[in-house]
């Protein structure tokens, strides 16, 4: 559970690049936005009500960050991320 978090302007989530092997993540947001980018060249903006499903079978590296527009103005983030071993 990503607890409800208020980010002031200039602050936000910044999960730096890291790899996964044999893992799937499912992300669902109630509020806010997350920008997901990975080493395969994928870029996805996850918004409330969206489902983001990432499966990393051979070491895909990825980042998750507050998008630039939300970072500039401040934002609120609340959601779920479920990890599934494959």
PDB file of N, CA, C and O in Angstrom:
ATOM      1  N   UNK A   1       0.847  -1.160   0.000  1.00  0.00           N
ATOM      2  CA  UNK A   1       0.000   0.000   0.000  1.00  0.00           C
ATOM      3  C   UNK A   1       0.898   1.231   0.000  1.00  0.00           C
ATOM      4  O   UNK A   1       1.739   1.399   0.877  1.00  0.00           O
ATOM      5  N   UNK A   2       0.719   2.078  -1.004  1.00  0.00           N
ATOM      6  CA  UNK A   2       1.425   3.361  -1.030  1.00  0.00           C
ATOM      7  C   UNK A   2       0.533   4.332  -0.269  1.00  0.00           C
ATOM      8  O   UNK A   2      -0.503   4.766  -0.783  1.00  0.00           O
ATOM      9  N   UNK A   3       0.902   4.607   0.968  1.00  0.00           N
ATOM     10  CA  UNK A   3       0.083   5.471   1.812  1.00  0.00           C
ATOM     11  C   UNK A   3      -0.087   6.844   1.191  1.00  0.00           C
ATOM     12  O   UNK A   3       0.770   7.307   0.431  1.00  0.00           O
ATOM     13  N   UNK A   4      -1.184   7.497   1.509  1.00  0.00           N
ATOM     14  CA  UNK A   4      -1.449   8.842   1.003  1.00  0.00           C
ATOM     15  C   UNK A   4      -0.301   9.765   1.410  1.00  0.00           C
ATOM     16  O   UNK A   4       0.016   9.881   2.589  1.00  0.00           O
ATOM     17  N   UNK A   5       0.315  10.386   0.426  1.00  0.00           N
ATOM     18  CA  UNK A   5       1.464  11.253   0.664  1.00  0.00           C
ATOM     19  C   UNK A   5       1.295  12.546  -0.121  1.00  0.00           C
ATOM     20  O   UNK A   5       1.017  12.519  -1.314  1.00  0.00           O
ATOM     21  N   UNK A   6       1.458  13.673   0.547  1.00  0.00           N
ATOM     22  CA  UNK A   6       1.427  14.978  -0.108  1.00  0.00           C
ATOM     23  C   UNK A   6       2.859  15.413  -0.370  1.00  0.00           C
ATOM     24  O   UNK A   6       3.691  15.396   0.538  1.00  0.00           O
ATOM     25  N   UNK A   7       3.137  15.791  -1.613  1.00  0.00           N
ATOM     26  CA  UNK A   7       4.465  16.258  -1.997  1.00  0.00           C
ATOM     27  C   UNK A   7       4.389  17.751  -2.305  1.00  0.00           C
ATOM     28  O   UNK A   7       3.584  18.183  -3.126  1.00  0.00           O
ATOM     29  N   UNK A   8       5.242  18.520  -1.657  1.00  0.00           N
ATOM     30  CA  UNK A   8       5.331  19.960  -1.921  1.00  0.00           C
ATOM     31  C   UNK A   8       5.961  20.178  -3.296  1.00  0.00           C
ATOM     32  O   UNK A   8       6.650  19.289  -3.817  1.00  0.00           O
ATOM     33  N   UNK A   9       5.748  21.353  -3.889  1.00  0.00           N
ATOM     34  CA  UNK A   9       6.403  21.643  -5.165  1.00  0.00           C
ATOM     35  C   UNK A   9       7.907  21.393  -5.085  1.00  0.00           C
ATOM     36  O   UNK A   9       8.554  21.729  -4.089  1.00  0.00           O
ATOM     37  N   UNK A  10       8.443  20.739  -6.116  1.00  0.00           N
ATOM     38  CA  UNK A  10       9.869  20.420  -6.143  1.00  0.00           C
ATOM     39  C   UNK A  10      10.222  19.102  -5.485  1.00  0.00           C
ATOM     40  O   UNK A  10      11.371  18.678  -5.525  1.00  0.00           O
ATOM     41  N   UNK A  11       9.246  18.438  -4.869  1.00  0.00           N
ATOM     42  CA  UNK A  11       9.482  17.164  -4.190  1.00  0.00           C
ATOM     43  C   UNK A  11       8.538  16.112  -4.748  1.00  0.00           C
ATOM     44  O   UNK A  11       7.453  16.421  -5.218  1.00  0.00           O
ATOM     45  N   UNK A  12       8.947  14.853  -4.675  1.00  0.00           N
ATOM     46  CA  UNK A  12       8.098  13.772  -5.163  1.00  0.00           C
ATOM     47  C   UNK A  12       8.797  12.444  -5.010  1.00  0.00           C
ATOM     48  O   UNK A  12       9.845  12.335  -4.381  1.00  0.00           O
ATOM     49  N   UNK A  13       8.220  11.453  -5.619  1.00  0.00           N
ATOM     50  CA  UNK A  13       8.792  10.109  -5.594  1.00  0.00           C
ATOM     51  C   UNK A  13       9.918  10.038  -6.618  1.00  0.00           C
ATOM     52  O   UNK A  13       9.782  10.536  -7.742  1.00  0.00           O
ATOM     53  N   UNK A  14      11.042   9.410  -6.238  1.00  0.00           N
ATOM     54  CA  UNK A  14      12.175   9.258  -7.153  1.00  0.00           C
ATOM     55  C   UNK A  14      12.850   7.925  -6.848  1.00  0.00           C
ATOM     56  O   UNK A  14      13.844   7.877  -6.134  1.00  0.00           O
ATOM     57  N   UNK A  15      12.267   6.860  -7.384  1.00  0.00           N
ATOM     58  CA  UNK A  15      12.854   5.525  -7.212  1.00  0.00           C
ATOM     59  C   UNK A  15      13.869   5.355  -8.335  1.00  0.00           C
ATOM     60  O   UNK A  15      13.522   5.244  -9.501  1.00  0.00           O
ATOM     61  N   UNK A  16      15.136   5.383  -7.979  1.00  0.00           N
ATOM     62  CA  UNK A  16      16.205   5.351  -8.971  1.00  0.00           C
ATOM     63  C   UNK A  16      16.261   4.000  -9.691  1.00  0.00           C
ATOM     64  O   UNK A  16      15.686   3.023  -9.238  1.00  0.00           O
ATOM     65  N   UNK A  17      16.987   3.969 -10.806  1.00  0.00           N
ATOM     66  CA  UNK A  17      17.054   2.772 -11.643  1.00  0.00           C
ATOM     67  C   UNK A  17      17.522   1.561 -10.845  1.00  0.00           C
ATOM     68  O   UNK A  17      18.507   1.630 -10.118  1.00  0.00           O
ATOM     69  N   UNK A  18      16.792   0.470 -11.002  1.00  0.00           N
ATOM     70  CA  UNK A  18      17.137  -0.787 -10.352  1.00  0.00           C
ATOM     71  C   UNK A  18      16.574  -1.944 -11.180  1.00  0.00           C
ATOM     72  O   UNK A  18      15.581  -1.776 -11.879  1.00  0.00           O
ATOM     73  N   UNK A  19      17.220  -3.112 -11.126  1.00  0.00           N
ATOM     74  CA  UNK A  19      16.767  -4.244 -11.933  1.00  0.00           C
ATOM     75  C   UNK A  19      15.806  -5.148 -11.167  1.00  0.00           C
ATOM     76  O   UNK A  19      15.758  -5.135  -9.935  1.00  0.00           O
ATOM     77  N   UNK A  20      15.052  -5.916 -11.935  1.00  0.00           N
ATOM     78  CA  UNK A  20      14.229  -7.000 -11.399  1.00  0.00           C
ATOM     79  C   UNK A  20      14.479  -8.222 -12.273  1.00  0.00           C
ATOM     80  O   UNK A  20      14.675  -8.095 -13.480  1.00  0.00           O
ATOM     81  N   UNK A  21      14.448  -9.397 -11.682  1.00  0.00           N
ATOM     82  CA  UNK A  21      14.541 -10.643 -12.426  1.00  0.00           C
ATOM     83  C   UNK A  21      13.469 -11.576 -11.887  1.00  0.00           C
ATOM     84  O   UNK A  21      13.388 -11.808 -10.679  1.00  0.00           O
ATOM     85  N   UNK A  22      12.611 -12.080 -12.762  1.00  0.00           N
ATOM     86  CA  UNK A  22      11.591 -13.044 -12.363  1.00  0.00           C
ATOM     87  C   UNK A  22      10.544 -12.445 -11.438  1.00  0.00           C
ATOM     88  O   UNK A  22      10.093 -13.081 -10.501  1.00  0.00           O
ATOM     89  N   UNK A  23      10.155 -11.203 -11.698  1.00  0.00           N
ATOM     90  CA  UNK A  23       9.208 -10.520 -10.826  1.00  0.00           C
ATOM     91  C   UNK A  23       8.231  -9.714 -11.675  1.00  0.00           C
ATOM     92  O   UNK A  23       8.613  -9.128 -12.686  1.00  0.00           O
ATOM     93  N   UNK A  24       6.979  -9.701 -11.273  1.00  0.00           N
ATOM     94  CA  UNK A  24       5.985  -8.835 -11.900  1.00  0.00           C
ATOM     95  C   UNK A  24       5.460  -7.877 -10.850  1.00  0.00           C
ATOM     96  O   UNK A  24       5.305  -8.250  -9.683  1.00  0.00           O
ATOM     97  N   UNK A  25       5.205  -6.648 -11.264  1.00  0.00           N
ATOM     98  CA  UNK A  25       4.576  -5.678 -10.367  1.00  0.00           C
ATOM     99  C   UNK A  25       3.297  -5.170 -11.012  1.00  0.00           C
ATOM    100  O   UNK A  25       3.250  -4.936 -12.223  1.00  0.00           O
ATOM    101  N   UNK A  26       2.278  -5.015 -10.210  1.00  0.00           N
ATOM    102  CA  UNK A  26       1.016  -4.440 -10.639  1.00  0.00           C
ATOM    103  C   UNK A  26       0.809  -3.181  -9.813  1.00  0.00           C
ATOM    104  O   UNK A  26       0.823  -3.236  -8.580  1.00  0.00           O
ATOM    105  N   UNK A  27       0.685  -2.041 -10.488  1.00  0.00           N
ATOM    106  CA  UNK A  27       0.508  -0.755  -9.814  1.00  0.00           C
ATOM    107  C   UNK A  27      -0.874  -0.205 -10.148  1.00  0.00           C
ATOM    108  O   UNK A  27      -1.265  -0.190 -11.315  1.00  0.00           O
ATOM    109  N   UNK A  28      -1.585   0.246  -9.118  1.00  0.00           N
ATOM    110  CA  UNK A  28      -2.913   0.847  -9.274  1.00  0.00           C
ATOM    111  C   UNK A  28      -2.955   2.097  -8.405  1.00  0.00           C
ATOM    112  O   UNK A  28      -2.632   2.034  -7.213  1.00  0.00           O
ATOM    113  N   UNK A  29      -3.314   3.230  -8.995  1.00  0.00           N
ATOM    114  CA  UNK A  29      -3.352   4.488  -8.242  1.00  0.00           C
ATOM    115  C   UNK A  29      -4.782   4.936  -7.967  1.00  0.00           C
ATOM    116  O   UNK A  29      -5.646   4.843  -8.828  1.00  0.00           O
ATOM    117  N   UNK A  30      -4.983   5.453  -6.756  1.00  0.00           N
ATOM    118  CA  UNK A  30      -6.226   6.117  -6.378  1.00  0.00           C
ATOM    119  C   UNK A  30      -6.118   7.624  -6.641  1.00  0.00           C
ATOM    120  O   UNK A  30      -7.089   8.270  -7.017  1.00  0.00           O
ATOM    121  N   UNK A  31      -4.908   8.176  -6.403  1.00  0.00           N
ATOM    122  CA  UNK A  31      -4.626   9.608  -6.605  1.00  0.00           C
ATOM    123  C   UNK A  31      -3.203   9.759  -7.096  1.00  0.00           C
ATOM    124  O   UNK A  31      -2.331   8.960  -6.778  1.00  0.00           O
ATOM    125  N   UNK A  32      -2.968  10.822  -7.863  1.00  0.00           N
ATOM    126  CA  UNK A  32      -1.619  11.173  -8.275  1.00  0.00           C
ATOM    127  C   UNK A  32      -1.228  10.595  -9.617  1.00  0.00           C
ATOM    128  O   UNK A  32      -2.072  10.151 -10.396  1.00  0.00           O
ATOM    129  N   UNK A  33       0.073  10.595  -9.875  1.00  0.00           N
ATOM    130  CA  UNK A  33       0.621  10.095 -11.130  1.00  0.00           C
ATOM    131  C   UNK A  33       2.035   9.591 -10.890  1.00  0.00           C
ATOM    132  O   UNK A  33       2.762  10.131 -10.053  1.00  0.00           O
ATOM    133  N   UNK A  34       2.411   8.559 -11.630  1.00  0.00           N
ATOM    134  CA  UNK A  34       3.767   8.007 -11.589  1.00  0.00           C
ATOM    135  C   UNK A  34       4.239   7.865 -13.028  1.00  0.00           C
ATOM    136  O   UNK A  34       3.485   7.423 -13.895  1.00  0.00           O
ATOM    137  N   UNK A  35       5.486   8.224 -13.281  1.00  0.00           N
ATOM    138  CA  UNK A  35       6.100   7.991 -14.576  1.00  0.00           C
ATOM    139  C   UNK A  35       7.010   6.777 -14.438  1.00  0.00           C
ATOM    140  O   UNK A  35       7.935   6.775 -13.625  1.00  0.00           O
ATOM    141  N   UNK A  36       6.721   5.741 -15.207  1.00  0.00           N
ATOM    142  CA  UNK A  36       7.511   4.505 -15.220  1.00  0.00           C
ATOM    143  C   UNK A  36       8.313   4.483 -16.512  1.00  0.00           C
ATOM    144  O   UNK A  36       7.756   4.635 -17.596  1.00  0.00           O
ATOM    145  N   UNK A  37       9.635   4.314 -16.409  1.00  0.00           N
ATOM    146  CA  UNK A  37      10.508   4.159 -17.578  1.00  0.00           C
ATOM    147  C   UNK A  37      11.387   2.943 -17.334  1.00  0.00           C
ATOM    148  O   UNK A  37      11.780   2.677 -16.198  1.00  0.00           O
ATOM    149  N   UNK A  38      11.698   2.205 -18.425  1.00  0.00           N
ATOM    150  CA  UNK A  38      12.560   1.043 -18.245  1.00  0.00           C
ATOM    151  C   UNK A  38      13.625   0.953 -19.326  1.00  0.00           C
ATOM    152  O   UNK A  38      13.625   1.729 -20.296  1.00  0.00           O
ATOM    153  N   UNK A  39      14.555   0.014 -19.143  1.00  0.00           N
ATOM    154  CA  UNK A  39      15.702  -0.137 -20.033  1.00  0.00           C
ATOM    155  C   UNK A  39      15.323  -0.703 -21.398  1.00  0.00           C
ATOM    156  O   UNK A  39      16.169  -0.778 -22.288  1.00  0.00           O
ATOM    157  N   UNK A  40      14.070  -1.098 -21.598  1.00  0.00           N
ATOM    158  CA  UNK A  40      13.599  -1.540 -22.912  1.00  0.00           C
ATOM    159  C   UNK A  40      13.108  -0.357 -23.751  1.00  0.00           C
ATOM    160  O   UNK A  40      12.715  -0.526 -24.896  1.00  0.00           O
ATOM    161  N   UNK A  41      13.087   0.844 -23.145  1.00  0.00           N
ATOM    162  CA  UNK A  41      12.632   2.036 -23.843  1.00  0.00           C
ATOM    163  C   UNK A  41      11.174   2.370 -23.595  1.00  0.00           C
ATOM    164  O   UNK A  41      10.642   3.310 -24.173  1.00  0.00           O
ATOM    165  N   UNK A  42      10.527   1.612 -22.734  1.00  0.00           N
ATOM    166  CA  UNK A  42       9.127   1.887 -22.408  1.00  0.00           C
ATOM    167  C   UNK A  42       9.027   3.097 -21.490  1.00  0.00           C
ATOM    168  O   UNK A  42       9.869   3.287 -20.621  1.00  0.00           O
ATOM    169  N   UNK A  43       7.991   3.888 -21.708  1.00  0.00           N
ATOM    170  CA  UNK A  43       7.677   5.014 -20.823  1.00  0.00           C
ATOM    171  C   UNK A  43       6.166   5.048 -20.676  1.00  0.00           C
ATOM    172  O   UNK A  43       5.444   5.082 -21.673  1.00  0.00           O
ATOM    173  N   UNK A  44       5.705   4.998 -19.437  1.00  0.00           N
ATOM    174  CA  UNK A  44       4.264   4.954 -19.180  1.00  0.00           C
ATOM    175  C   UNK A  44       3.929   5.882 -18.031  1.00  0.00           C
ATOM    176  O   UNK A  44       4.541   5.819 -16.966  1.00  0.00           O
ATOM    177  N   UNK A  45       2.937   6.734 -18.246  1.00  0.00           N
ATOM    178  CA  UNK A  45       2.409   7.582 -17.181  1.00  0.00           C
ATOM    179  C   UNK A  45       1.219   6.836 -16.591  1.00  0.00           C
ATOM    180  O   UNK A  45       0.262   6.535 -17.299  1.00  0.00           O
ATOM    181  N   UNK A  46       1.278   6.536 -15.305  1.00  0.00           N
ATOM    182  CA  UNK A  46       0.211   5.810 -14.614  1.00  0.00           C
ATOM    183  C   UNK A  46      -0.638   6.832 -13.865  1.00  0.00           C
ATOM    184  O   UNK A  46      -0.115   7.628 -13.082  1.00  0.00           O
ATOM    185  N   UNK A  47      -1.941   6.818 -14.129  1.00  0.00           N
ATOM    186  CA  UNK A  47      -2.891   7.759 -13.541  1.00  0.00           C
ATOM    187  C   UNK A  47      -3.932   7.010 -12.719  1.00  0.00           C
ATOM    188  O   UNK A  47      -4.055   5.786 -12.849  1.00  0.00           O
ATOM    189  N   UNK A  48      -4.709   7.706 -11.889  1.00  0.00           N
ATOM    190  CA  UNK A  48      -5.740   7.036 -11.095  1.00  0.00           C
ATOM    191  C   UNK A  48      -6.676   6.201 -11.977  1.00  0.00           C
ATOM    192  O   UNK A  48      -7.112   6.642 -13.040  1.00  0.00           O
ATOM    193  N   UNK A  49      -6.907   4.966 -11.542  1.00  0.00           N
ATOM    194  CA  UNK A  49      -7.761   4.038 -12.272  1.00  0.00           C
ATOM    195  C   UNK A  49      -7.019   3.202 -13.294  1.00  0.00           C
ATOM    196  O   UNK A  49      -7.545   2.205 -13.776  1.00  0.00           O
ATOM    197  N   UNK A  50      -5.780   3.579 -13.650  1.00  0.00           N
ATOM    198  CA  UNK A  50      -4.976   2.783 -14.577  1.00  0.00           C
ATOM    199  C   UNK A  50      -4.394   1.580 -13.861  1.00  0.00           C
ATOM    200  O   UNK A  50      -4.206   1.594 -12.637  1.00  0.00           O
ATOM    201  N   UNK A  51      -4.071   0.549 -14.624  1.00  0.00           N
ATOM    202  CA  UNK A  51      -3.334  -0.594 -14.110  1.00  0.00           C
ATOM    203  C   UNK A  51      -2.034  -0.677 -14.896  1.00  0.00           C
ATOM    204  O   UNK A  51      -2.049  -0.714 -16.123  1.00  0.00           O
ATOM    205  N   UNK A  52      -0.917  -0.665 -14.203  1.00  0.00           N
ATOM    206  CA  UNK A  52       0.390  -0.837 -14.832  1.00  0.00           C
ATOM    207  C   UNK A  52       0.913  -2.209 -14.417  1.00  0.00           C
ATOM    208  O   UNK A  52       1.032  -2.501 -13.225  1.00  0.00           O
ATOM    209  N   UNK A  53       1.213  -3.055 -15.424  1.00  0.00           N
ATOM    210  CA  UNK A  53       1.706  -4.406 -15.161  1.00  0.00           C
ATOM    211  C   UNK A  53       3.083  -4.517 -15.798  1.00  0.00           C
ATOM    212  O   UNK A  53       3.218  -4.365 -17.010  1.00  0.00           O
ATOM    213  N   UNK A  54       4.116  -4.740 -14.971  1.00  0.00           N
ATOM    214  CA  UNK A  54       5.466  -4.898 -15.490  1.00  0.00           C
ATOM    215  C   UNK A  54       5.949  -6.289 -15.137  1.00  0.00           C
ATOM    216  O   UNK A  54       5.870  -6.704 -13.981  1.00  0.00           O
ATOM    217  N   UNK A  55       6.446  -7.005 -16.133  1.00  0.00           N
ATOM    218  CA  UNK A  55       7.058  -8.314 -15.904  1.00  0.00           C
ATOM    219  C   UNK A  55       8.506  -8.232 -16.351  1.00  0.00           C
ATOM    220  O   UNK A  55       8.781  -7.824 -17.479  1.00  0.00           O
ATOM    221  N   UNK A  56       9.407  -8.578 -15.461  1.00  0.00           N
ATOM    222  CA  UNK A  56      10.837  -8.522 -15.751  1.00  0.00           C
ATOM    223  C   UNK A  56      11.402  -9.933 -15.628  1.00  0.00           C
ATOM    224  O   UNK A  56      11.605 -10.426 -14.528  1.00  0.00           O
ATOM    225  N   UNK A  57      11.634 -10.570 -16.770  1.00  0.00           N
ATOM    226  CA  UNK A  57      12.121 -11.937 -16.745  1.00  0.00           C
ATOM    227  C   UNK A  57      13.622 -12.062 -16.883  1.00  0.00           C
ATOM    228  O   UNK A  57      14.186 -13.089 -16.566  1.00  0.00           O
ATOM    229  N   UNK A  58      14.303 -11.012 -17.361  1.00  0.00           N
ATOM    230  CA  UNK A  58      15.743 -11.158 -17.579  1.00  0.00           C
ATOM    231  C   UNK A  58      16.517  -9.896 -17.226  1.00  0.00           C
ATOM    232  O   UNK A  58      17.407  -9.473 -17.952  1.00  0.00           O
ATOM    233  N   UNK A  59      16.155  -9.272 -16.138  1.00  0.00           N
ATOM    234  CA  UNK A  59      16.949  -8.163 -15.633  1.00  0.00           C
ATOM    235  C   UNK A  59      16.613  -6.803 -16.187  1.00  0.00           C
ATOM    236  O   UNK A  59      17.503  -5.969 -16.338  1.00  0.00           O
ATOM    237  N   UNK A  60      15.366  -6.530 -16.489  1.00  0.00           N
ATOM    238  CA  UNK A  60      14.970  -5.199 -16.931  1.00  0.00           C
ATOM    239  C   UNK A  60      15.185  -4.217 -15.776  1.00  0.00           C
ATOM    240  O   UNK A  60      14.795  -4.499 -14.648  1.00  0.00           O
ATOM    241  N   UNK A  61      15.807  -3.088 -16.066  1.00  0.00           N
ATOM    242  CA  UNK A  61      15.985  -2.049 -15.048  1.00  0.00           C
ATOM    243  C   UNK A  61      14.945  -0.965 -15.299  1.00  0.00           C
ATOM    244  O   UNK A  61      14.607  -0.672 -16.441  1.00  0.00           O
ATOM    245  N   UNK A  62      14.429  -0.381 -14.220  1.00  0.00           N
ATOM    246  CA  UNK A  62      13.396   0.639 -14.379  1.00  0.00           C
ATOM    247  C   UNK A  62      13.479   1.686 -13.292  1.00  0.00           C
ATOM    248  O   UNK A  62      14.145   1.500 -12.278  1.00  0.00           O
ATOM    249  N   UNK A  63      12.798   2.808 -13.544  1.00  0.00           N
ATOM    250  CA  UNK A  63      12.673   3.891 -12.573  1.00  0.00           C
ATOM    251  C   UNK A  63      11.187   4.214 -12.432  1.00  0.00           C
ATOM    252  O   UNK A  63      10.396   3.963 -13.333  1.00  0.00           O
ATOM    253  N   UNK A  64      10.828   4.752 -11.286  1.00  0.00           N
ATOM    254  CA  UNK A  64       9.476   5.256 -11.046  1.00  0.00           C
ATOM    255  C   UNK A  64       9.635   6.620 -10.393  1.00  0.00           C
ATOM    256  O   UNK A  64      10.309   6.743  -9.373  1.00  0.00           O
ATOM    257  N   UNK A  65       9.010   7.636 -11.025  1.00  0.00           N
ATOM    258  CA  UNK A  65       9.183   8.999 -10.553  1.00  0.00           C
ATOM    259  C   UNK A  65       7.878   9.777 -10.636  1.00  0.00           C
ATOM    260  O   UNK A  65       6.982   9.435 -11.404  1.00  0.00           O
ATOM    261  N   UNK A  66       7.827  10.844  -9.873  1.00  0.00           N
ATOM    262  CA  UNK A  66       6.742  11.809 -10.029  1.00  0.00           C
ATOM    263  C   UNK A  66       6.974  12.532 -11.354  1.00  0.00           C
ATOM    264  O   UNK A  66       8.083  13.020 -11.603  1.00  0.00           O
ATOM    265  N   UNK A  67       5.968  12.609 -12.237  1.00  0.00           N
ATOM    266  CA  UNK A  67       6.132  13.322 -13.505  1.00  0.00           C
ATOM    267  C   UNK A  67       6.500  14.790 -13.280  1.00  0.00           C
ATOM    268  O   UNK A  67       6.147  15.386 -12.264  1.00  0.00           O
ATOM    269  N   UNK A  68       7.210  15.364 -14.260  1.00  0.00           N
ATOM    270  CA  UNK A  68       7.719  16.737 -14.155  1.00  0.00           C
ATOM    271  C   UNK A  68       6.627  17.757 -13.828  1.00  0.00           C
ATOM    272  O   UNK A  68       6.846  18.649 -13.011  1.00  0.00           O
ATOM    273  N   UNK A  69       5.452  17.668 -14.469  1.00  0.00           N
ATOM    274  CA  UNK A  69       4.410  18.665 -14.222  1.00  0.00           C
ATOM    275  C   UNK A  69       3.895  18.583 -12.786  1.00  0.00           C
ATOM    276  O   UNK A  69       3.662  19.594 -12.139  1.00  0.00           O
ATOM    277  N   UNK A  70       3.751  17.364 -12.258  1.00  0.00           N
ATOM    278  CA  UNK A  70       3.312  17.202 -10.867  1.00  0.00           C
ATOM    279  C   UNK A  70       4.414  17.628  -9.902  1.00  0.00           C
ATOM    280  O   UNK A  70       4.144  18.177  -8.839  1.00  0.00           O
ATOM    281  N   UNK A  71       5.664  17.387 -10.284  1.00  0.00           N
ATOM    282  CA  UNK A  71       6.805  17.789  -9.450  1.00  0.00           C
ATOM    283  C   UNK A  71       6.844  19.310  -9.320  1.00  0.00           C
ATOM    284  O   UNK A  71       7.074  19.839  -8.232  1.00  0.00           O
ATOM    285  N   UNK A  72       6.572  19.997 -10.408  1.00  0.00           N
ATOM    286  CA  UNK A  72       6.632  21.466 -10.408  1.00  0.00           C
ATOM    287  C   UNK A  72       5.544  22.090  -9.530  1.00  0.00           C
ATOM    288  O   UNK A  72       5.785  23.106  -8.884  1.00  0.00           O
ATOM    289  N   UNK A  73       4.377  21.484  -9.499  1.00  0.00           N
ATOM    290  CA  UNK A  73       3.236  22.088  -8.797  1.00  0.00           C
ATOM    291  C   UNK A  73       2.913  21.454  -7.451  1.00  0.00           C
ATOM    292  O   UNK A  73       2.053  21.953  -6.727  1.00  0.00           O
ATOM    293  N   UNK A  74       3.562  20.356  -7.112  1.00  0.00           N
ATOM    294  CA  UNK A  74       3.201  19.612  -5.910  1.00  0.00           C
ATOM    295  C   UNK A  74       2.114  18.609  -6.263  1.00  0.00           C
ATOM    296  O   UNK A  74       1.389  18.793  -7.242  1.00  0.00           O
ATOM    297  N   UNK A  75       2.023  17.546  -5.488  1.00  0.00           N
ATOM    298  CA  UNK A  75       1.054  16.505  -5.823  1.00  0.00           C
ATOM    299  C   UNK A  75       0.746  15.640  -4.604  1.00  0.00           C
ATOM    300  O   UNK A  75       1.400  15.726  -3.583  1.00  0.00           O
ATOM    301  N   UNK A  76      -0.255  14.805  -4.784  1.00  0.00           N
ATOM    302  CA  UNK A  76      -0.660  13.830  -3.769  1.00  0.00           C
ATOM    303  C   UNK A  76      -0.594  12.463  -4.432  1.00  0.00           C
ATOM    304  O   UNK A  76      -1.029  12.289  -5.568  1.00  0.00           O
ATOM    305  N   UNK A  77      -0.049  11.466  -3.743  1.00  0.00           N
ATOM    306  CA  UNK A  77       0.072  10.118  -4.283  1.00  0.00           C
ATOM    307  C   UNK A  77      -0.555   9.126  -3.310  1.00  0.00           C
ATOM    308  O   UNK A  77      -0.340   9.206  -2.098  1.00  0.00           O
ATOM    309  N   UNK A  78      -1.370   8.213  -3.862  1.00  0.00           N
ATOM    310  CA  UNK A  78      -2.013   7.170  -3.063  1.00  0.00           C
ATOM    311  C   UNK A  78      -2.303   6.006  -3.997  1.00  0.00           C
ATOM    312  O   UNK A  78      -2.934   6.198  -5.035  1.00  0.00           O
ATOM    313  N   UNK A  79      -1.845   4.819  -3.650  1.00  0.00           N
ATOM    314  CA  UNK A  79      -2.109   3.679  -4.521  1.00  0.00           C
ATOM    315  C   UNK A  79      -1.666   2.360  -3.927  1.00  0.00           C
ATOM    316  O   UNK A  79      -1.351   2.255  -2.733  1.00  0.00           O
ATOM    317  N   UNK A  80      -1.661   1.367  -4.782  1.00  0.00           N
ATOM    318  CA  UNK A  80      -1.239   0.013  -4.419  1.00  0.00           C
ATOM    319  C   UNK A  80      -0.179  -0.455  -5.387  1.00  0.00           C
ATOM    320  O   UNK A  80      -0.222  -0.132  -6.580  1.00  0.00           O
ATOM    321  N   UNK A  81       0.785  -1.229  -4.894  1.00  0.00           N
ATOM    322  CA  UNK A  81       1.717  -1.926  -5.767  1.00  0.00           C
ATOM    323  C   UNK A  81       1.876  -3.330  -5.208  1.00  0.00           C
ATOM    324  O   UNK A  81       2.289  -3.516  -4.062  1.00  0.00           O
ATOM    325  N   UNK A  82       1.513  -4.308  -6.036  1.00  0.00           N
ATOM    326  CA  UNK A  82       1.580  -5.713  -5.653  1.00  0.00           C
ATOM    327  C   UNK A  82       2.741  -6.352  -6.416  1.00  0.00           C
ATOM    328  O   UNK A  82       2.847  -6.171  -7.632  1.00  0.00           O
ATOM    329  N   UNK A  83       3.583  -7.083  -5.705  1.00  0.00           N
ATOM    330  CA  UNK A  83       4.711  -7.771  -6.325  1.00  0.00           C
ATOM    331  C   UNK A  83       4.384  -9.263  -6.403  1.00  0.00           C
ATOM    332  O   UNK A  83       3.961  -9.859  -5.415  1.00  0.00           O
ATOM    333  N   UNK A  84       4.619  -9.841  -7.583  1.00  0.00           N
ATOM    334  CA  UNK A  84       4.325 -11.257  -7.815  1.00  0.00           C
ATOM    335  C   UNK A  84       5.592 -11.937  -8.328  1.00  0.00           C
ATOM    336  O   UNK A  84       6.160 -11.511  -9.336  1.00  0.00           O
ATOM    337  N   UNK A  85       6.032 -12.993  -7.641  1.00  0.00           N
ATOM    338  CA  UNK A  85       7.200 -13.755  -8.091  1.00  0.00           C
ATOM    339  C   UNK A  85       6.755 -14.694  -9.200  1.00  0.00           C
ATOM    340  O   UNK A  85       5.721 -15.342  -9.102  1.00  0.00           O
ATOM    341  N   UNK A  86       7.546 -14.719 -10.274  1.00  0.00           N
ATOM    342  CA  UNK A  86       7.191 -15.605 -11.387  1.00  0.00           C
ATOM    343  C   UNK A  86       8.193 -16.715 -11.565  1.00  0.00           C
ATOM    344  O   UNK A  86       9.188 -16.775 -10.949  1.00  0.00           O
TER     345      UNK A  86
END
